[in-house]
Amino acid sequence: MQQLTDQSHEIDFHSEKYKDAYSRINAIVIEGEQEAHENYIQLAQLLPESEQELIRLSKMESRHKKGFEACGRNLQVTPDLQFAKEFFSGLHQNFQTAAAQGKVVTCLLIQSLIIECFAIAAYNIYIPVADDFARKITEGVVKDEYSHLNFGEVWLKEHFAESKAELEEANRQNLPLVWKMLNQVADDAKTLAMEKEALIEDFMIQYGEALGNIGFKTFEIMRLSAHGLAA
Ligand code: Y39
Ligand code: FE
Ligand code: FE
Ligand code: FE
């Protein structure tokens, strides 16, 4: 079984090319985990009835950040955090604007659906091609990310009728940013043996499933997905 899934034996984790690409991808993950930590603290303030649970999720995100910092150190790579901040600036800005307006549905769509699905796709595709140290860390992290996605699904399912219009608008505004982000890192991801097509496929499967779980019908999911692509 290990032989079938582990493609990492062909990768030179210490080549300059690998480490250069890793300095950006590792930074994206570290910055993403930091922003996810902050986003769940803000969500805890917006949703007092789920405060304890959301603080728990925010603490998991800090642990993820520490784990990925260790992955960078293990390969003697310095993460390019400036690049990563710019990489997330669009989603970050949209989350902050929504939070300031108390738009909890938009905040949940951005963090608990879009960003969590992006993380799950990236980590699933990374695990079979990661170095041994990073693979163990990432396997632990991805389990947590499914539980974060689940939080968003459950809340939005319970409030589906009154959230639907805001979800559609938030999807239209934020899904195109994901394609832009994916294109921006496609070359670096490829250097880490992660194919863009595989990332897109995994993301669309996770995101489509999530939309279905909260109550969208299949034809609506197709429309929501296409809006993202076309914009
Ligand atoms: O909820 C979370 O922990 C998510 C913040 C972390 C985001 C990870 C973003 C991964 C994108 C990597 C792109 C690699 C091709
Ligand atoms: Fe911030
Ligand atoms: Fe995380
Ligand atoms: Fe998460």
Coordinates of C-alpha atoms and ligand atoms in Angstrom, one line a residue:
M1 CA 0.0 0.0 0.0
Q2 CA 2.8 2.4 0.9
Q3 CA 4.4 1.7 -2.5
L4 CA 1.3 2.7 -4.3
T5 CA 0.8 6.0 -2.6
D6 CA 4.3 7.2 -1.7
Q7 CA 5.8 9.1 -4.6
S8 CA 8.3 11.0 -2.5
H9 CA 11.3 8.7 -3.1
E10 CA 12.0 10.4 -6.4
I11 CA 12.1 14.0 -5.0
D12 CA 15.3 15.8 -4.0
F13 CA 14.1 17.8 -0.9
H14 CA 17.5 19.4 -0.6
S15 CA 17.9 20.8 -4.1
E16 CA 18.1 24.6 -4.4
K17 CA 15.1 24.5 -6.7
Y18 CA 13.0 22.6 -4.2
K19 CA 14.0 24.8 -1.3
D20 CA 13.3 28.0 -3.2
A21 CA 9.7 26.8 -4.1
Y22 CA 9.3 25.5 -0.5
S23 CA 10.1 29.0 0.9
R24 CA 6.9 30.3 -0.7
I25 CA 4.6 27.3 -0.3
N26 CA 5.7 26.8 3.3
A27 CA 5.2 30.5 4.0
I28 CA 1.7 30.4 2.5
V29 CA 0.7 27.6 4.8
I30 CA 2.3 29.3 7.9
E31 CA 0.5 32.6 7.0
G32 CA -2.7 30.8 6.2
E33 CA -2.7 29.0 9.6
Q34 CA -2.0 32.3 11.4
E35 CA -4.9 34.0 9.5
A36 CA -7.1 31.1 10.2
H37 CA -6.3 31.4 13.9
E38 CA -7.2 35.1 13.8
N39 CA -10.4 34.4 11.7
Y40 CA -11.7 31.9 14.2
I41 CA -11.2 34.3 17.1
Q42 CA -13.2 36.9 15.2
L43 CA -15.9 34.3 14.4
A44 CA -16.0 33.5 18.1
Q45 CA -16.9 37.2 18.7
L46 CA -19.5 37.1 16.0
L47 CA -21.1 33.8 17.3
P48 CA -21.2 34.0 21.1
E49 CA -23.2 30.8 21.3
S50 CA -20.3 28.9 19.6
E51 CA -17.6 30.9 21.3
Q52 CA -15.9 28.0 23.1
E53 CA -15.9 25.7 20.1
L54 CA -14.5 28.5 17.8
I55 CA -11.7 29.4 20.3
R56 CA -10.8 25.7 20.3
L57 CA -10.6 25.7 16.5
S58 CA -8.4 28.9 16.7
K59 CA -6.0 27.1 19.0
M60 CA -5.8 24.2 16.6
E61 CA -4.8 26.6 13.9
S62 CA -1.9 27.9 16.0
R63 CA -0.7 24.4 16.5
H64 CA -0.8 23.8 12.8
K65 CA 1.3 26.9 12.2
K66 CA 3.9 25.7 14.7
G67 CA 4.0 22.3 12.9
F68 CA 4.6 23.8 9.5
E69 CA 7.2 26.2 10.9
A70 CA 9.0 23.0 12.0
C71 CA 8.7 21.6 8.5
G72 CA 10.5 24.6 7.1
R73 CA 13.2 24.5 9.7
N74 CA 13.7 20.8 9.1
L75 CA 14.5 21.5 5.4
Q76 CA 16.6 24.6 6.4
V77 CA 14.2 26.8 4.4
T78 CA 13.3 30.4 5.4
P79 CA 9.6 31.1 4.6
D80 CA 8.9 34.1 2.5
L81 CA 6.2 35.6 4.7
Q82 CA 6.0 38.8 2.8
F83 CA 5.0 36.9 -0.3
A84 CA 2.5 34.9 1.7
K85 CA 0.8 38.0 3.2
E86 CA 0.3 39.4 -0.3
F87 CA -1.0 35.9 -1.5
F88 CA -3.8 36.0 1.1
S89 CA -4.5 39.8 1.0
G90 CA -7.6 39.5 -1.2
L91 CA -9.4 36.9 1.0
H92 CA -8.0 38.6 4.2
Q93 CA -9.5 42.0 3.1
N94 CA -12.9 40.4 2.2
F95 CA -13.0 38.6 5.5
Q96 CA -12.2 41.8 7.5
T97 CA -14.8 43.8 5.6
A98 CA -17.5 41.2 6.2
A99 CA -16.5 40.9 9.9
A100 CA -16.7 44.7 10.4
Q101 CA -20.3 44.5 8.9
G102 CA -21.2 41.6 11.1
K103 CA -21.7 39.4 8.0
V104 CA -21.1 36.1 9.7
V105 CA -22.3 34.0 6.7
T106 CA -19.7 35.6 4.5
C107 CA -17.0 35.1 7.1
L108 CA -18.0 31.4 7.4
L109 CA -18.0 31.0 3.6
I110 CA -14.5 32.5 3.3
Q111 CA -12.8 30.7 6.2
S112 CA -14.7 27.5 7.0
L113 CA -15.7 26.6 3.4
I114 CA -13.3 28.2 0.9
I115 CA -10.1 28.3 2.9
E116 CA -10.6 25.0 4.7
C117 CA -11.4 23.3 1.3
F118 CA -8.2 24.9 -0.2
A119 CA -6.2 23.6 2.8
I120 CA -7.7 20.1 2.6
A121 CA -7.0 19.9 -1.1
A122 CA -3.5 21.1 -0.8
Y123 CA -2.6 18.9 2.2
N124 CA -4.2 15.8 0.6
I125 CA -2.1 16.4 -2.6
Y126 CA 1.0 17.2 -0.6
I127 CA 1.0 14.1 1.8
P128 CA 2.1 11.5 -0.8
V129 CA 5.0 13.7 -2.0
A130 CA 6.1 15.2 1.3
D131 CA 9.3 14.5 3.1
D132 CA 8.8 12.0 6.0
F133 CA 8.9 14.7 8.7
A134 CA 6.4 17.0 6.9
R135 CA 4.2 14.1 5.9
K136 CA 3.6 13.1 9.6
I137 CA 2.8 16.7 10.5
T138 CA 0.5 17.2 7.5
E139 CA -1.4 14.0 8.2
G140 CA -2.3 15.2 11.7
V141 CA -3.3 18.6 10.4
V142 CA -5.6 17.5 7.6
K143 CA -7.8 15.6 10.0
D144 CA -8.3 18.8 12.0
E145 CA -9.2 20.7 8.8
Y146 CA -12.1 18.4 8.1
S147 CA -13.5 19.2 11.5
H148 CA -13.2 23.0 10.7
L149 CA -15.0 22.5 7.5
N150 CA -17.6 20.5 9.4
F151 CA -18.2 23.4 11.8
G152 CA -19.1 25.7 8.9
E153 CA -21.2 23.1 7.1
V154 CA -23.3 22.4 10.3
W155 CA -23.9 26.1 11.1
L156 CA -24.8 27.1 7.5
K157 CA -27.0 24.0 7.1
E158 CA -28.9 25.1 10.2
H159 CA -29.3 28.7 8.9
F160 CA -29.5 27.8 5.2
A161 CA -32.8 29.5 4.2
E162 CA -31.8 32.9 5.6
S163 CA -28.1 32.6 4.5
K164 CA -28.6 31.5 0.9
A165 CA -28.5 34.9 -0.9
E166 CA -25.5 36.0 1.1
L167 CA -23.7 32.7 0.4
E168 CA -24.3 33.2 -3.3
E169 CA -22.9 36.7 -3.3
A170 CA -19.9 35.8 -1.1
N171 CA -19.2 32.8 -3.4
R172 CA -19.2 35.1 -6.4
Q173 CA -16.8 37.6 -4.7
N174 CA -14.4 35.0 -3.3
L175 CA -14.2 31.9 -5.4
P176 CA -12.4 33.8 -8.3
L177 CA -9.7 34.7 -5.8
V178 CA -9.0 31.0 -5.2
W179 CA -8.3 30.4 -8.9
K180 CA -6.0 33.5 -9.0
M181 CA -4.2 32.1 -5.9
L182 CA -3.9 28.7 -7.4
N183 CA -2.4 30.0 -10.7
Q184 CA 0.0 32.1 -8.7
V185 CA 1.5 29.1 -7.0
A186 CA 1.1 26.5 -9.7
D187 CA 4.8 26.5 -10.7
D188 CA 6.0 26.2 -7.1
A189 CA 3.5 23.5 -6.3
K190 CA 4.7 21.6 -9.4
T191 CA 8.3 21.8 -8.1
L192 CA 7.0 20.1 -4.9
A193 CA 5.4 17.4 -7.2
M194 CA 1.9 18.8 -6.7
E195 CA -0.1 19.1 -9.9
K196 CA -2.4 22.1 -10.4
E197 CA -5.1 19.9 -12.0
A198 CA -5.1 17.6 -8.9
L199 CA -5.4 20.6 -6.6
I200 CA -8.3 22.0 -8.6
E201 CA -10.0 18.6 -8.8
D202 CA -9.7 18.0 -5.0
F203 CA -10.8 21.5 -4.2
M204 CA -13.9 21.3 -6.4
I205 CA -14.8 17.9 -4.9
Q206 CA -14.5 19.2 -1.3
Y207 CA -16.2 22.5 -2.0
G208 CA -19.1 21.0 -4.0
E209 CA -19.7 18.4 -1.3
A210 CA -19.7 21.1 1.4
L211 CA -22.3 23.1 -0.6
G212 CA -24.4 20.0 -1.0
N213 CA -24.2 19.2 2.7
I214 CA -25.5 22.7 3.7
G215 CA -28.5 22.4 1.4
F216 CA -27.6 23.5 -2.2
K217 CA -29.1 21.4 -5.0
T218 CA -26.8 19.9 -7.7
F219 CA -27.8 22.5 -10.3
E220 CA -27.1 25.3 -7.8
I221 CA -23.7 23.8 -7.0
M222 CA -22.8 23.8 -10.7
R223 CA -23.9 27.4 -11.0
L224 CA -22.0 28.5 -7.9
S225 CA -18.8 26.7 -9.2
A226 CA -19.2 28.2 -12.6
H227 CA -19.6 31.8 -11.2
G228 CA -16.2 31.4 -9.6
L229 CA -14.6 30.2 -12.8
A230 CA -16.1 32.9 -15.1
A231 CA -15.5 36.0 -13.0
Ligands
Y39_1 O1 -7.8 26.4 8.0 C1 -6.6 26.3 7.7 O2 -5.8 25.8 8.5 C2 -6.2 26.9 6.4 C3 -5.4 28.1 6.7 C4 -4.8 27.0 6.0 C5 -4.6 27.4 4.6 C6 -3.6 26.6 3.9 C7 -3.6 27.1 2.5 C8 -2.9 26.1 1.7 C9 -2.7 26.6 0.3 C10 -1.5 26.0 -0.2 C11 -1.4 26.1 -1.7 C12 -0.4 25.1 -2.2 C13 -0.5 24.9 -3.6
FE2 FE -4.6 39.8 9.9
FE3 FE -5.2 24.7 10.0
FE4 FE -8.5 25.1 9.5

